[in-house]
Coordinates of C-alpha atoms and ligand atoms in Angstrom, one line a residue:
X213 CA -0.9 -4.6 -22.8
X214 CA 2.6 -5.4 -21.6
X215 CA 3.9 -4.5 -18.1
X216 CA 6.8 -2.2 -18.5
X217 CA 9.2 -0.5 -16.1
X218 CA 8.3 3.1 -15.5
X219 CA 11.6 4.4 -16.8
X220 CA 10.6 8.0 -16.2
X221 CA 7.2 7.8 -17.9
X222 CA 4.0 6.7 -16.2
X223 CA 1.7 7.7 -19.0
X224 CA -0.3 4.9 -20.5
X225 CA 1.4 2.2 -18.3
X226 CA 0.1 -0.3 -15.9
X227 CA 1.1 0.0 -12.3
X228 CA 0.9 -3.5 -11.0
X229 CA 4.1 -4.1 -9.1
X230 CA 6.4 -1.8 -7.1
X231 CA 9.3 -3.3 -9.1
X232 CA 8.3 -1.1 -12.0
X233 CA 9.7 1.8 -10.0
X234 CA 13.5 1.7 -10.2
X235 CA 14.8 5.2 -9.5
X236 CA 14.5 7.9 -6.8
X237 CA 13.7 10.3 -9.6
X238 CA 10.5 8.4 -10.4
X239 CA 9.5 8.5 -6.7
X240 CA 10.3 12.2 -6.5
X241 CA 8.1 12.8 -9.6
X242 CA 5.1 11.1 -7.9
X243 CA 5.7 13.1 -4.7
X244 CA 6.1 16.4 -6.6
X245 CA 2.7 15.9 -8.2
X246 CA 1.3 14.6 -4.9
X247 CA 2.4 17.9 -3.3
X248 CA 0.4 19.8 -6.0
X249 CA -2.6 17.6 -5.3
X250 CA -2.4 18.3 -1.6
X251 CA -2.5 22.0 -2.4
X252 CA -5.6 21.5 -4.7
X253 CA -7.4 19.6 -1.9
X254 CA -6.4 22.0 0.9
X255 CA -7.3 25.1 -1.1
X256 CA -10.5 23.5 -2.3
X257 CA -9.5 24.2 -5.8
X258 CA -10.6 21.1 -7.8
X259 CA -9.4 21.8 -11.3
X260 CA -10.9 19.2 -13.6
X261 CA -7.5 18.0 -14.8
X262 CA -8.9 14.6 -15.5
X263 CA -12.3 15.8 -16.9
X264 CA -13.5 13.4 -19.6
X265 CA -11.5 10.5 -18.3
X266 CA -13.1 7.5 -16.7
X267 CA -11.8 5.4 -13.8
X268 CA -13.3 2.1 -12.9
X269 CA -12.6 0.8 -9.4
X270 CA -13.2 -2.9 -9.3
X271 CA -12.9 -4.6 -5.9
X272 CA -13.1 -8.3 -5.1
X273 CA -12.0 -7.9 -1.4
X274 CA -13.1 -5.6 1.4
X275 CA -11.7 -2.1 1.5
X276 CA -12.4 1.2 3.1
X277 CA -9.4 3.4 2.6
X278 CA -8.0 2.2 -0.7
X279 CA -11.5 2.2 -2.3
X280 CA -12.6 5.6 -1.2
X281 CA -9.3 7.3 -1.7
X282 CA -9.3 6.2 -5.4
X283 CA -12.9 7.5 -5.7
X284 CA -11.8 10.7 -4.0
X285 CA -8.8 11.0 -6.3
X286 CA -10.9 10.5 -9.4
X287 CA -13.6 13.0 -8.2
X288 CA -11.2 15.7 -7.0
X289 CA -9.7 15.7 -10.5
X290 CA -13.0 15.7 -12.3
X291 CA -12.8 12.2 -13.8
X292 CA -15.9 10.0 -14.0
X293 CA -15.7 7.2 -11.6
X294 CA -17.3 3.7 -11.8
X295 CA -17.0 2.2 -8.4
X296 CA -17.8 -1.5 -8.1
X297 CA -17.4 -3.1 -4.7
X298 CA -18.5 -6.7 -3.9
X299 CA -17.2 -8.2 -7.2
X300 CA -16.6 -11.6 -5.6
X301 CA -20.2 -11.9 -4.5
X302 CA -22.1 -10.2 -7.2
X303 CA -20.2 -10.2 -10.5
X304 CA -20.1 -13.0 -13.1
X305 CA -17.1 -14.4 -11.2
X306 CA -19.8 -16.3 -9.2
X307 CA -20.9 -17.9 -12.5
X308 CA -17.4 -19.0 -13.2
X309 CA -16.2 -16.2 -15.5
X310 CA -12.4 -15.8 -15.7
X311 CA -10.7 -12.6 -14.5
X312 CA -9.4 -12.1 -18.0
X313 CA -12.9 -12.1 -19.5
X314 CA -14.2 -9.8 -16.7
X315 CA -11.5 -7.3 -17.4
X316 CA -12.2 -7.4 -21.2
X317 CA -15.9 -6.9 -20.4
X318 CA -15.4 -4.0 -18.1
X319 CA -13.4 -2.1 -20.7
X320 CA -16.2 -2.7 -23.2
X321 CA -19.1 -1.8 -20.9
X322 CA -17.6 1.3 -19.2
X323 CA -15.0 2.6 -21.7
X324 CA -12.8 3.1 -18.7
X325 CA -9.4 4.7 -19.3
X326 CA -7.9 3.0 -16.3
X327 CA -9.0 0.1 -14.2
X328 CA -8.1 0.0 -10.4
X329 CA -8.3 -3.6 -9.2
X330 CA -8.2 -5.3 -5.9
X331 CA -8.3 -9.1 -5.9
X332 CA -7.3 -12.0 -3.6
X333 CA -5.0 -13.8 -6.2
X334 CA -1.3 -13.0 -6.0
X335 CA -1.1 -12.8 -9.8
X336 CA -4.4 -11.0 -10.4
X337 CA -3.0 -7.7 -11.5
X338 CA -0.6 -9.4 -14.0
X339 CA -3.4 -11.4 -15.4
X340 CA -5.6 -8.3 -15.7
X341 CA -2.8 -6.3 -17.2
X342 CA -2.1 -8.9 -19.9
X343 CA -5.8 -8.9 -20.8
X344 CA -6.4 -5.2 -20.7
X345 CA -6.3 -2.5 -23.4
X346 CA -6.0 0.2 -20.7
X347 CA -3.7 0.6 -17.7
X348 CA -4.4 -1.6 -14.6
X349 CA -3.6 -0.1 -11.2
X350 CA -3.1 -2.8 -8.5
X351 CA -5.0 -1.8 -5.4
X352 CA -3.9 -4.9 -3.6
X353 CA -3.2 -8.4 -5.0
X354 CA -3.4 -11.4 -2.7
X355 CA -0.6 -11.6 -0.2
X356 CA 2.0 -10.3 -2.6
X357 CA 1.7 -6.6 -3.6
X358 CA 0.1 -3.3 -2.7
X359 CA 2.1 -0.9 -4.7
X360 CA 0.0 2.3 -4.3
X361 CA 0.0 1.7 -0.5
X362 CA 3.7 1.6 -0.4
X363 CA 3.8 4.9 -2.4
X364 CA 1.5 6.5 0.2
X365 CA 3.5 4.9 3.0
X366 CA 6.8 6.4 1.7
X367 CA 5.2 9.8 1.1
X368 CA 4.1 9.7 4.8
X369 CA 7.6 8.7 6.0
X370 CA 9.1 11.6 4.0
X371 CA 6.5 14.0 5.5
X372 CA 6.9 12.7 9.1
X373 CA 10.7 12.4 9.2
X374 CA 11.8 14.7 6.4
X375 CA 14.0 12.1 4.7
X376 CA 14.0 8.8 2.8
X377 CA 17.6 7.7 3.7
X378 CA 19.3 6.3 6.8
X379 CA 16.0 4.9 8.1
X380 CA 15.5 2.0 10.4
X381 CA 12.1 0.7 9.6
X382 CA 10.6 -2.0 11.9
X383 CA 7.9 -4.0 10.2
X384 CA 5.7 -5.6 12.8
X385 CA 3.0 -8.3 12.8
X386 CA 1.7 -10.5 10.0
X387 CA 4.6 -10.4 7.6
X388 CA 3.6 -13.7 6.1
X389 CA 0.2 -12.8 4.8
X390 CA 0.3 -9.0 4.8
X391 CA 1.0 -7.5 1.3
X392 CA 1.7 -3.9 2.3
X393 CA 5.1 -4.7 3.8
X394 CA 6.2 -6.7 0.7
X395 CA 5.8 -3.6 -1.6
X396 CA 7.1 -1.1 1.0
X397 CA 10.3 -3.1 1.7
X398 CA 11.2 -3.0 -1.9
X399 CA 10.3 0.7 -2.4
X400 CA 12.5 1.6 0.6
X401 CA 15.5 0.1 -1.2
X402 CA 14.9 2.2 -4.2
X403 CA 14.1 5.3 -2.2
X404 CA 17.3 6.0 -0.3
X405 CA 20.7 4.9 1.0
X406 CA 21.4 3.1 4.2
X407 CA 17.8 2.1 4.8
X408 CA 17.6 -1.0 7.0
X409 CA 14.8 -3.1 8.3
X410 CA 13.9 -5.3 11.2
X411 CA 11.1 -7.8 10.7
X412 CA 9.2 -8.4 13.9
X413 CA 7.0 -11.5 13.8
X414 CA 6.3 -14.7 15.7
X415 CA 7.4 -17.9 13.9
X416 CA 3.9 -18.5 12.5
X417 CA 3.8 -15.1 10.8
X418 CA 7.4 -14.7 9.5
X419 CA 8.0 -13.1 6.1
X420 CA 8.5 -15.7 3.4
X421 CA 12.1 -16.7 2.8
X422 CA 12.0 -16.1 -0.9
X423 CA 10.7 -12.5 -0.4
X424 CA 13.5 -11.8 2.2
X425 CA 16.1 -13.1 -0.2
X426 CA 14.7 -10.9 -3.0
X427 CA 14.9 -7.8 -0.8
X428 CA 18.4 -8.7 0.4
X429 CA 19.3 -9.1 -3.3
X430 CA 18.4 -5.4 -3.6
X431 CA 21.0 -4.6 -1.0
X432 CA 18.8 -4.6 2.1
X433 CA 20.1 -5.2 5.6
X434 CA 17.3 -7.2 7.3
X435 CA 17.2 -8.5 10.8
X436 CA 14.5 -10.7 12.2
X437 CA 13.2 -11.0 15.7
X438 CA 10.0 -12.0 17.5
X439 CA 10.4 -9.4 20.2
X440 CA 9.2 -5.9 19.6
X441 CA 11.1 -4.7 22.7
X442 CA 14.4 -5.4 20.8
X443 CA 13.6 -2.7 18.2
X444 CA 11.3 -0.1 19.6
X445 CA 14.1 2.1 21.0
X446 CA 16.0 2.3 17.7
X447 CA 13.2 2.4 15.1
X448 CA 12.6 5.5 13.0
X449 CA 9.4 3.9 11.8
X450 CA 7.3 1.3 13.6
X451 CA 5.2 -0.1 10.7
X452 CA 2.5 -2.1 12.5
X453 CA 0.2 -4.5 10.6
X454 CA -3.0 -6.5 11.3
X455 CA -2.9 -10.2 11.7
X456 CA -4.7 -11.2 8.4
X457 CA -7.5 -13.4 9.7
X458 CA -8.9 -14.1 6.3
X459 CA -5.9 -16.2 5.3
X460 CA -5.9 -18.5 8.3
X461 CA -7.1 -22.1 8.0
X462 CA -8.8 -22.3 11.4
X463 CA -10.1 -19.8 14.0
X464 CA -7.8 -21.6 16.5
X465 CA -4.7 -20.8 14.5
X466 CA -5.8 -17.2 14.3
X467 CA -6.6 -17.0 18.0
X468 CA -3.1 -18.2 18.8
X469 CA -1.3 -15.2 17.2
X470 CA -3.9 -12.4 17.0
X471 CA -2.7 -10.4 19.9
X472 CA 1.0 -11.0 19.3
X473 CA 2.0 -7.3 19.5
X474 CA 0.2 -4.4 21.0
X475 CA 1.5 -1.0 20.7
X476 CA 0.5 0.9 23.8
X477 CA 1.5 4.0 25.9
X478 CA 4.1 2.0 27.8
X479 CA 5.8 0.8 24.6
X480 CA 5.8 4.3 23.2
X481 CA 7.7 5.6 26.2
X482 CA 10.7 3.5 25.0
X483 CA 10.5 4.8 21.4
X484 CA 12.6 7.7 20.0
X485 CA 11.2 11.3 20.4
X486 CA 11.3 11.7 16.6
X487 CA 9.8 8.6 15.0
X488 CA 6.6 7.6 13.3
X489 CA 4.1 4.9 14.2
X490 CA 2.4 3.8 11.0
X491 CA -0.3 1.2 10.1
X492 CA -2.0 0.6 6.7
X493 CA -5.2 0.0 8.7
X494 CA -7.7 -1.4 9.6
X495 CA -6.3 -2.0 13.0
X496 CA -7.9 -4.7 15.2
X497 CA -6.0 -4.5 18.5
X498 CA -2.4 -3.8 17.4
X499 CA -2.4 -0.2 18.5
X500 CA -4.4 0.9 21.5
X501 CA -6.5 4.1 21.0
X502 CA -4.6 5.7 23.8
X503 CA -1.7 6.1 21.4
X504 CA -3.8 8.0 18.9
X505 CA -3.0 11.4 20.4
X506 CA 0.7 10.8 20.5
X507 CA 2.3 13.2 18.0
X508 CA 4.3 10.2 16.7
X509 CA 1.1 8.4 15.7
X510 CA 1.1 9.0 12.0
X511 CA -1.6 6.5 10.9
X512 CA -4.4 8.9 10.5
X513 CA -2.3 11.4 8.5
X514 CA -1.1 8.3 6.5
X515 CA -4.6 7.8 5.1
X516 CA -4.7 11.4 3.7
X517 CA -1.4 10.7 1.9
X518 CA -3.4 8.0 0.1
X519 CA -5.7 10.6 -1.5
X520 CA -2.8 12.8 -2.6
X521 CA -0.6 10.1 -4.0
X522 CA -3.5 8.3 -5.7
X523 CA -4.5 11.6 -7.3
X524 CA -0.9 11.9 -8.5
X525 CA -0.7 8.4 -9.8
X526 CA -4.0 8.7 -11.8
X527 CA -2.9 12.0 -13.2
X528 CA 0.6 10.7 -14.2
X529 CA -0.9 7.5 -15.7
X530 CA -3.7 9.2 -17.6
X531 CA -2.0 12.5 -18.6
X532 CA 1.7 12.2 -17.9
Ligands
NCD678 C1 -4.4 -3.3 3.8 C2 -4.6 -4.3 2.7 O1 -5.7 -4.4 2.2 O2 -3.7 -5.0 2.3 N1 -5.3 -2.3 3.9 C3 -5.2 -1.2 3.1 O3 -5.2 -1.2 1.9 N2 -4.9 -0.1 3.8 C4 -4.0 -3.9 5.1 C5 -4.9 -4.9 5.8 O4 -6.0 -5.2 5.3 O5 -4.6 -5.3 6.9

């Protein structure tokens, strides 16, 4: 099945790259449904909207939040769920099967109506999409994309700050290997006017040039610095990320940069009164637990946004 822009209609389409979303209306539509989903969960009124549908969650990389929120999403809406973790260790990938063949097989063996895929290859979702008869939802592909994460991130920003325009978003940490910031930066450019970004990273972890150029091409004003002190006082969102150990060649290289930024109580004293500290999680040591009770710490609420927005995305893709 071809990968098509959303163009106002999610039903029956893949969602493999954030670039498929091109208008604020499309974002608003997801959020409108996510708000309905929030009410369903909060009122404990699961309604079986997706009864009879089948969602397969196929993960080749570790995951806690993305995996369980997709399971939660399917279950809250009454869909069947076929969760498969540990694909890279236990599936026929070990025997040398191609991703294309695995995707074709999963469709046959499960009759899934949608396949949620996490995989270490940058182009995995595209490959899967081209070889799938049912929609593929990208739950994280390599270092490149994590589109559903950026939807939940933006939903959280809107919830915390009440707007999607005029935002100064500081992205902090491993901007080279991290995939969440890649999708979020692009979505911010579609979401509102006058959004600008500062990329905070040491030399070793700077965002790739090609990616920065691409986002600048969408009209983004992007500054780069290696000093978090330069941005903390002016940021509306401090989007902190983990140094992605799994992509480093040597332990030594990782050790050199692993503690590059630590958000602590002292740093928070310099931040605005109204702002949000976010993190896709897991955190290792980037945010000290002493910040957790700060009202600006949004990273726990951010996870719940994942449930609501993924419910919304599954519903829009399966039923419209
Ligand atoms: C992120 C990921 O897998 O890209 N986690 C997530 O989905 N919330 C971030 C990370 O692993 O650091």
